[in-house]
């Protein structure tokens, strides 16, 4: 069961509310907290712009939402529509506030109550939304390496598509949730060059983008990738791993462009010729994400919904994990690439409450 983590902000909010006699001081403290939260959002946005479909609900009232959810859960047959309507239209921060309000109200844990009231695909979506993006990613990684056999596809999708900042947060949360190191779990569940690549990514040693374009280094890396692969017999995978796990994304975009002047094949074609299996899938995912991460997710969604017996797990994971990150941009890439909107595609390939929840997260038709 997911715990609701009380952050320093909640402790600050608690402190602010403790002394009711100092009302004005409390108000100014609340204003400070609000300003602090505003700055954090701003600073996070500065590194990588976000394109969310789920944004903070205006006129947000956690007590009112908690009361409505309580009624929805108690209703005979459960009022799923109200639960969907509230939780898919609130940000993670707001959902936590609702959970705290629910607990104050009912003396019960809201996540356990939702677990008991919901089932199937809808339950998976709603419980996923009750985790932060990093908690959700960490749980998905844990699920993909737990038990017999590894779900390499999920592991590749998450570890090869997340930024440095996201990976560092995932590692921290993974340790908090499971009392284990992500590196050790990944190493224990994968092998060979595939394991080496994933572990290099988990180290999160990728250089940050620089304002200076180093043309010499771009040329050097492009030539090194060519000489380590297409030019020789066999592949020097170690060189490929170090370049692809340590260089910044803008640098690599220029490297892949330059690479074409050395190799008769582009980077993706070279990968297909040189390596196979999970290693091939991982390198391809990396290159696709470096070139256009939102297009990568759009293609994943399209393939998952078009496949026989729609790969629900993939669809759910992308919709839940990206709705507060870049789902709006994924939507526009989807429309360009597939000639049909993501909204219409979800409507065609899913049904029931699960469909309602996904369409609400999608946030509109294009």
Tab-separated table of C-alpha atoms in Angstrom:
chain	number	residue	atom	x	y	z
A	1	UNK	CA	0.000	0.000	0.000
A	2	UNK	CA	1.311	3.433	-0.879
A	3	UNK	CA	2.018	5.689	2.037
A	4	UNK	CA	1.221	9.346	1.800
A	5	UNK	CA	4.512	11.060	2.380
A	6	UNK	CA	4.295	14.192	4.436
A	7	UNK	CA	6.638	16.706	2.850
A	8	UNK	CA	8.332	19.691	4.529
A	9	UNK	CA	5.584	21.825	2.969
A	10	UNK	CA	2.911	19.946	4.929
A	11	UNK	CA	4.934	20.323	8.084
A	12	UNK	CA	5.238	24.030	7.318
A	13	UNK	CA	1.515	24.229	6.664
A	14	UNK	CA	0.902	22.403	9.939
A	15	UNK	CA	3.108	24.846	11.821
A	16	UNK	CA	1.320	27.754	10.220
A	17	UNK	CA	-2.045	26.476	11.371
A	18	UNK	CA	-1.016	25.533	14.912
A	19	UNK	CA	-1.260	28.902	16.631
A	20	UNK	CA	-4.719	30.260	15.869
A	21	UNK	CA	-4.131	33.317	18.095
A	22	UNK	CA	-1.508	34.661	15.691
A	23	UNK	CA	-3.835	34.920	12.735
A	24	UNK	CA	-2.025	37.619	10.798
A	25	UNK	CA	1.318	35.938	11.282
A	26	UNK	CA	-0.260	32.704	10.096
A	27	UNK	CA	-1.589	34.429	6.971
A	28	UNK	CA	1.827	35.860	6.135
A	29	UNK	CA	3.417	32.449	6.693
A	30	UNK	CA	0.842	30.873	4.382
A	31	UNK	CA	1.669	33.516	1.790
A	32	UNK	CA	5.354	32.672	2.181
A	33	UNK	CA	4.625	28.966	1.708
A	34	UNK	CA	2.530	29.736	-1.379
A	35	UNK	CA	5.332	31.856	-2.773
A	36	UNK	CA	7.852	29.114	-1.970
A	37	UNK	CA	5.723	26.519	-3.792
A	38	UNK	CA	5.371	28.890	-6.734
A	39	UNK	CA	9.129	29.283	-6.980
A	40	UNK	CA	9.641	25.540	-6.883
A	41	UNK	CA	7.263	25.005	-9.792
A	42	UNK	CA	9.031	27.780	-11.639
A	43	UNK	CA	12.502	26.343	-10.967
A	44	UNK	CA	11.492	22.858	-12.020
A	45	UNK	CA	10.043	24.269	-15.196
A	46	UNK	CA	13.255	26.075	-15.975
A	47	UNK	CA	15.229	22.857	-16.626
A	48	UNK	CA	12.723	21.051	-18.816
A	49	UNK	CA	9.486	22.731	-19.918
A	50	UNK	CA	6.325	20.821	-19.058
A	51	UNK	CA	3.233	20.314	-21.194
A	52	UNK	CA	0.703	18.806	-18.763
A	53	UNK	CA	-2.915	17.913	-19.486
A	54	UNK	CA	-3.644	17.766	-15.741
A	55	UNK	CA	-3.183	21.171	-14.128
A	56	UNK	CA	-4.150	22.521	-10.683
A	57	UNK	CA	-7.937	22.808	-10.356
A	58	UNK	CA	-9.037	26.395	-9.711
A	59	UNK	CA	-11.132	27.112	-6.562
A	60	UNK	CA	-9.769	23.900	-5.098
A	61	UNK	CA	-11.487	22.751	-1.898
A	62	UNK	CA	-9.972	19.500	-0.536
A	63	UNK	CA	-12.643	19.114	2.174
A	64	UNK	CA	-15.450	19.345	-0.350
A	65	UNK	CA	-13.676	16.855	-2.663
A	66	UNK	CA	-13.042	14.474	0.251
A	67	UNK	CA	-16.733	14.595	1.231
A	68	UNK	CA	-17.798	13.857	-2.355
A	69	UNK	CA	-15.359	10.930	-2.590
A	70	UNK	CA	-16.602	9.557	0.739
A	71	UNK	CA	-20.199	9.655	-0.555
A	72	UNK	CA	-19.142	8.113	-3.898
A	73	UNK	CA	-17.425	5.198	-2.119
A	74	UNK	CA	-20.402	4.615	0.227
A	75	UNK	CA	-22.971	4.708	-2.592
A	76	UNK	CA	-24.470	1.305	-3.365
A	77	UNK	CA	-22.568	0.004	-6.356
A	78	UNK	CA	-19.967	2.826	-5.980
A	79	UNK	CA	-20.231	6.104	-7.883
A	80	UNK	CA	-17.154	5.674	-10.103
A	81	UNK	CA	-17.987	8.721	-12.229
A	82	UNK	CA	-17.553	11.150	-9.309
A	83	UNK	CA	-14.252	9.527	-8.283
A	84	UNK	CA	-12.967	9.796	-11.866
A	85	UNK	CA	-14.253	13.346	-12.279
A	86	UNK	CA	-12.442	14.547	-9.146
A	87	UNK	CA	-9.152	12.620	-9.149
A	88	UNK	CA	-8.323	12.897	-12.868
A	89	UNK	CA	-8.861	16.664	-12.737
A	90	UNK	CA	-6.592	17.373	-9.745
A	91	UNK	CA	-2.799	17.420	-9.648
A	92	UNK	CA	-0.865	15.015	-7.440
A	93	UNK	CA	-0.379	17.776	-4.841
A	94	UNK	CA	-4.123	18.388	-4.761
A	95	UNK	CA	-4.925	14.656	-4.577
A	96	UNK	CA	-2.703	14.431	-1.489
A	97	UNK	CA	-4.560	17.330	0.115
A	98	UNK	CA	-7.823	15.465	-0.565
A	99	UNK	CA	-6.371	12.294	0.995
A	100	UNK	CA	-5.361	14.202	4.147
A	101	UNK	CA	-8.821	15.808	4.307
A	102	UNK	CA	-10.452	12.386	3.816
A	103	UNK	CA	-8.411	10.901	6.656
A	104	UNK	CA	-9.319	13.797	8.973
A	105	UNK	CA	-12.982	13.310	8.064
A	106	UNK	CA	-13.353	9.551	8.183
A	107	UNK	CA	-10.340	8.425	10.269
A	108	UNK	CA	-9.678	6.067	7.355
A	109	UNK	CA	-6.980	5.911	4.703
A	110	UNK	CA	-8.364	7.085	1.353
A	111	UNK	CA	-6.086	4.863	-0.747
A	112	UNK	CA	-7.289	1.733	1.125
A	113	UNK	CA	-10.888	2.912	0.723
A	114	UNK	CA	-10.412	3.410	-3.047
A	115	UNK	CA	-8.736	0.004	-3.281
A	116	UNK	CA	-11.740	-1.599	-1.645
A	117	UNK	CA	-14.273	0.285	-3.754
A	118	UNK	CA	-12.720	-0.031	-7.212
A	119	UNK	CA	-11.469	-2.937	-9.302
A	120	UNK	CA	-9.765	-3.815	-12.567
A	121	UNK	CA	-8.284	-1.246	-14.934
A	122	UNK	CA	-9.975	1.722	-13.276
A	123	UNK	CA	-8.464	0.790	-9.898
A	124	UNK	CA	-5.000	0.643	-11.517
A	125	UNK	CA	-5.407	4.149	-12.974
A	126	UNK	CA	-6.790	5.756	-9.803
A	127	UNK	CA	-4.227	4.144	-7.466
A	128	UNK	CA	-1.505	5.200	-9.921
A	129	UNK	CA	-2.733	8.799	-9.689
A	130	UNK	CA	-2.418	8.660	-5.889
A	131	UNK	CA	1.365	8.333	-6.289
A	132	UNK	CA	3.763	11.093	-7.291
A	133	UNK	CA	5.319	10.643	-10.763
A	134	UNK	CA	8.559	9.373	-9.163
A	135	UNK	CA	6.711	7.026	-6.779
A	136	UNK	CA	4.709	5.703	-9.723
A	137	UNK	CA	7.841	5.131	-11.852
A	138	UNK	CA	9.620	3.457	-8.926
A	139	UNK	CA	6.612	1.141	-8.339
A	140	UNK	CA	6.439	0.272	-12.049
A	141	UNK	CA	10.164	-0.589	-12.074
A	142	UNK	CA	9.724	-2.731	-8.944
A	143	UNK	CA	6.748	-4.539	-10.521
A	144	UNK	CA	8.753	-5.221	-13.694
A	145	UNK	CA	11.606	-6.960	-11.823
A	146	UNK	CA	9.604	-8.664	-9.093
A	147	UNK	CA	8.901	-12.387	-9.178
A	148	UNK	CA	9.642	-14.811	-11.986
A	149	UNK	CA	10.877	-13.303	-15.223
A	150	UNK	CA	11.570	-9.664	-15.894
A	151	UNK	CA	9.339	-7.297	-17.831
A	152	UNK	CA	12.232	-5.866	-19.843
A	153	UNK	CA	9.965	-3.750	-22.014
A	154	UNK	CA	8.703	-1.698	-19.040
A	155	UNK	CA	12.207	-1.402	-17.615
A	156	UNK	CA	13.546	-0.122	-20.938
A	157	UNK	CA	10.687	2.357	-21.414
A	158	UNK	CA	11.154	3.950	-17.988
A	159	UNK	CA	14.948	3.942	-17.605
A	160	UNK	CA	15.708	4.982	-21.196
A	161	UNK	CA	13.173	7.830	-21.345
A	162	UNK	CA	13.623	9.629	-18.015
A	163	UNK	CA	15.847	12.672	-17.554
A	164	UNK	CA	18.735	12.910	-15.072
A	165	UNK	CA	16.578	14.806	-12.581
A	166	UNK	CA	13.765	12.253	-12.907
A	167	UNK	CA	16.152	9.302	-12.464
A	168	UNK	CA	17.739	10.815	-9.341
A	169	UNK	CA	14.275	11.327	-7.828
A	170	UNK	CA	13.222	7.772	-8.805
A	171	UNK	CA	16.340	6.350	-7.087
A	172	UNK	CA	15.628	8.308	-3.908
A	173	UNK	CA	11.953	7.296	-3.819
A	174	UNK	CA	12.784	3.658	-4.687
A	175	UNK	CA	15.007	3.447	-1.600
A	176	UNK	CA	12.287	5.069	0.562
A	177	UNK	CA	9.536	2.753	-0.694
A	178	UNK	CA	11.358	-0.573	-0.953
A	179	UNK	CA	14.388	-0.160	1.355
A	180	UNK	CA	16.617	-1.321	-1.510
A	181	UNK	CA	18.938	0.323	-4.001
A	182	UNK	CA	17.592	0.535	-7.534
A	183	UNK	CA	21.082	-0.243	-8.928
A	184	UNK	CA	21.291	-3.500	-6.963
A	185	UNK	CA	17.821	-4.606	-8.040
A	186	UNK	CA	18.487	-3.818	-11.711
A	187	UNK	CA	21.893	-5.571	-11.567
A	188	UNK	CA	20.334	-8.624	-9.921
A	189	UNK	CA	17.670	-8.945	-12.571
A	190	UNK	CA	19.470	-8.241	-15.847
A	191	UNK	CA	22.735	-9.404	-17.378
A	192	UNK	CA	25.458	-8.702	-19.933
A	193	UNK	CA	25.664	-5.484	-21.929
A	194	UNK	CA	21.950	-4.841	-21.367
A	195	UNK	CA	22.603	-4.659	-17.610
A	196	UNK	CA	25.677	-2.455	-18.161
A	197	UNK	CA	23.655	0.028	-20.228
A	198	UNK	CA	20.770	0.214	-17.730
A	199	UNK	CA	23.173	0.632	-14.804
A	200	UNK	CA	25.038	3.393	-16.640
A	201	UNK	CA	21.689	5.191	-17.119
A	202	UNK	CA	20.665	4.673	-13.473
A	203	UNK	CA	23.937	6.321	-12.390
A	204	UNK	CA	22.442	9.507	-13.896
A	205	UNK	CA	25.815	10.873	-15.011
A	206	UNK	CA	24.448	12.577	-18.114
A	207	UNK	CA	25.966	16.010	-18.699
A	208	UNK	CA	23.579	18.935	-18.426
A	209	UNK	CA	22.936	20.936	-21.630
A	210	UNK	CA	25.513	23.660	-22.207
A	211	UNK	CA	25.226	26.992	-24.003
A	212	UNK	CA	28.542	26.270	-25.700
A	213	UNK	CA	28.434	24.005	-28.758
A	214	UNK	CA	31.632	21.945	-28.869
A	215	UNK	CA	31.927	21.030	-32.550
A	216	UNK	CA	35.204	19.180	-32.021
A	217	UNK	CA	33.622	16.942	-29.359
A	218	UNK	CA	30.544	16.393	-31.573
A	219	UNK	CA	32.771	15.212	-34.413
A	220	UNK	CA	34.880	13.075	-32.069
A	221	UNK	CA	31.803	11.323	-30.605
A	222	UNK	CA	30.207	10.776	-34.034
A	223	UNK	CA	33.415	9.192	-35.319
A	224	UNK	CA	33.793	7.101	-32.134
A	225	UNK	CA	30.236	5.733	-32.506
A	226	UNK	CA	30.970	4.843	-36.147
A	227	UNK	CA	34.338	3.237	-35.406
A	228	UNK	CA	32.888	1.285	-32.464
A	229	UNK	CA	30.102	-0.147	-34.617
A	230	UNK	CA	29.510	-0.105	-38.357
A	231	UNK	CA	33.178	0.355	-39.286
A	232	UNK	CA	34.469	-2.706	-37.457
A	233	UNK	CA	33.680	-6.398	-37.130
A	234	UNK	CA	31.687	-6.822	-33.956
A	235	UNK	CA	30.594	-3.901	-31.767
A	236	UNK	CA	32.481	-2.024	-29.074
A	237	UNK	CA	29.353	-1.701	-26.936
A	238	UNK	CA	31.277	-0.070	-24.073
A	239	UNK	CA	31.963	3.033	-26.209
A	240	UNK	CA	28.330	3.258	-27.290
A	241	UNK	CA	27.172	2.980	-23.679
A	242	UNK	CA	29.516	5.653	-22.370
A	243	UNK	CA	28.633	8.186	-25.097
A	244	UNK	CA	24.877	7.557	-24.903
A	245	UNK	CA	24.687	7.597	-21.114
A	246	UNK	CA	27.028	10.524	-20.380
A	247	UNK	CA	26.479	13.173	-23.060
A	248	UNK	CA	23.747	15.816	-22.897
A	249	UNK	CA	20.671	15.421	-25.109
A	250	UNK	CA	21.302	18.525	-27.324
A	251	UNK	CA	24.908	17.342	-27.819
A	252	UNK	CA	23.755	13.850	-28.857
A	253	UNK	CA	21.214	15.263	-31.298
A	254	UNK	CA	24.093	17.011	-33.092
A	255	UNK	CA	26.276	13.881	-32.813
A	256	UNK	CA	23.642	11.738	-34.578
A	257	UNK	CA	23.387	14.350	-37.298
A	258	UNK	CA	27.162	14.406	-37.749
A	259	UNK	CA	27.247	10.595	-37.616
A	260	UNK	CA	25.554	10.467	-41.034
A	261	UNK	CA	28.652	12.000	-42.633
A	262	UNK	CA	30.704	8.980	-41.457
A	263	UNK	CA	28.256	6.117	-41.728
A	264	UNK	CA	26.124	4.970	-44.685
A	265	UNK	CA	23.373	4.304	-42.108
A	266	UNK	CA	21.773	6.660	-39.584
A	267	UNK	CA	22.098	5.877	-35.872
A	268	UNK	CA	18.875	3.866	-35.599
A	269	UNK	CA	19.727	1.740	-38.664
A	270	UNK	CA	23.229	1.182	-37.276
A	271	UNK	CA	21.796	-0.026	-33.955
A	272	UNK	CA	19.526	-2.497	-35.781
A	273	UNK	CA	22.512	-3.858	-37.720
A	274	UNK	CA	24.915	-4.055	-34.791
A	275	UNK	CA	23.023	-5.336	-31.745
A	276	UNK	CA	19.999	-7.510	-31.011
A	277	UNK	CA	17.425	-8.253	-28.311
A	278	UNK	CA	16.966	-6.057	-25.249
A	279	UNK	CA	20.183	-4.154	-25.941
A	280	UNK	CA	18.886	-3.188	-29.405
A	281	UNK	CA	15.528	-2.102	-27.932
A	282	UNK	CA	17.288	-0.030	-25.253
A	283	UNK	CA	19.602	1.811	-27.649
A	284	UNK	CA	16.690	2.457	-30.042
A	285	UNK	CA	14.541	3.825	-27.200
A	286	UNK	CA	17.384	6.112	-26.116
A	287	UNK	CA	17.955	7.481	-29.624
A	288	UNK	CA	14.211	7.951	-30.232
A	289	UNK	CA	13.881	9.822	-26.918
A	290	UNK	CA	16.932	11.992	-27.665
A	291	UNK	CA	15.472	12.890	-31.043
A	292	UNK	CA	11.860	13.442	-29.907
A	293	UNK	CA	10.715	12.001	-26.573
A	294	UNK	CA	7.037	12.901	-27.034
A	295	UNK	CA	6.966	11.234	-30.462
A	296	UNK	CA	8.441	8.094	-28.841
A	297	UNK	CA	5.563	8.013	-26.321
A	298	UNK	CA	2.998	8.753	-29.060
A	299	UNK	CA	4.266	5.752	-31.053
A	300	UNK	CA	4.249	3.568	-27.924
A	301	UNK	CA	0.617	4.516	-27.255
A	302	UNK	CA	-0.393	3.882	-30.854
A	303	UNK	CA	1.343	0.475	-30.996
A	304	UNK	CA	-0.096	-0.539	-27.605
A	305	UNK	CA	-3.665	0.308	-28.602
A	306	UNK	CA	-3.396	-1.199	-32.083
A	307	UNK	CA	-1.901	-4.483	-30.833
A	308	UNK	CA	-4.183	-7.489	-30.439
A	309	UNK	CA	-5.685	-7.334	-26.956
A	310	UNK	CA	-4.569	-3.719	-26.408
A	311	UNK	CA	-1.497	-3.570	-24.169
A	312	UNK	CA	-3.442	-1.904	-21.407
A	313	UNK	CA	-0.479	-1.781	-19.044
A	314	UNK	CA	1.551	0.366	-21.449
A	315	UNK	CA	-1.381	2.712	-22.156
A	316	UNK	CA	-2.132	3.141	-18.437
A	317	UNK	CA	1.517	3.747	-17.551
A	318	UNK	CA	2.078	6.439	-20.192
A	319	UNK	CA	-1.205	8.239	-19.473
A	320	UNK	CA	-0.667	8.222	-15.690
A	321	UNK	CA	3.084	8.957	-15.676
A	322	UNK	CA	3.031	11.721	-18.317
A	323	UNK	CA	-0.257	13.565	-17.600
A	324	UNK	CA	1.517	16.111	-15.376
A	325	UNK	CA	4.693	16.140	-17.478
A	326	UNK	CA	4.222	16.295	-21.266
A	327	UNK	CA	0.999	14.546	-22.293
A	328	UNK	CA	-0.227	17.648	-24.128
A	329	UNK	CA	2.808	17.505	-26.417
A	330	UNK	CA	2.478	13.719	-26.779
A	331	UNK	CA	-1.095	14.375	-27.941
A	332	UNK	CA	-0.010	16.759	-30.689
A	333	UNK	CA	2.786	14.380	-31.850
A	334	UNK	CA	0.197	11.574	-31.898
A	335	UNK	CA	-2.137	13.559	-34.148
A	336	UNK	CA	0.702	14.471	-36.557
A	337	UNK	CA	2.089	10.939	-36.678
A	338	UNK	CA	-1.134	8.898	-36.718
A	339	UNK	CA	-3.487	11.280	-38.516
A	340	UNK	CA	-6.061	10.760	-35.766
A	341	UNK	CA	-6.297	12.293	-32.300
A	342	UNK	CA	-5.192	10.400	-29.189
A	343	UNK	CA	-8.652	11.110	-27.729
A	344	UNK	CA	-10.446	9.378	-30.631
A	345	UNK	CA	-7.997	6.453	-30.560
A	346	UNK	CA	-8.577	5.897	-26.820
A	347	UNK	CA	-12.350	6.125	-27.404
A	348	UNK	CA	-12.095	3.421	-30.089
A	349	UNK	CA	-9.831	0.984	-28.280
A	350	UNK	CA	-11.034	1.125	-24.648
A	351	UNK	CA	-14.369	0.950	-22.849
A	352	UNK	CA	-16.284	1.634	-19.653
A	353	UNK	CA	-14.975	3.533	-16.622
A	354	UNK	CA	-11.399	2.871	-17.722
A	355	UNK	CA	-12.112	4.735	-20.966
A	356	UNK	CA	-13.753	7.623	-19.070
A	357	UNK	CA	-10.681	7.981	-16.825
A	358	UNK	CA	-8.203	7.898	-19.733
A	359	UNK	CA	-10.202	10.417	-21.786
A	360	UNK	CA	-10.318	12.735	-18.774
A	361	UNK	CA	-6.512	12.472	-18.341
A	362	UNK	CA	-6.107	13.046	-22.089
A	363	UNK	CA	-7.753	16.398	-21.468
A	364	UNK	CA	-9.368	17.048	-24.837
A	365	UNK	CA	-9.670	16.140	-28.488
A	366	UNK	CA	-7.295	17.619	-31.068
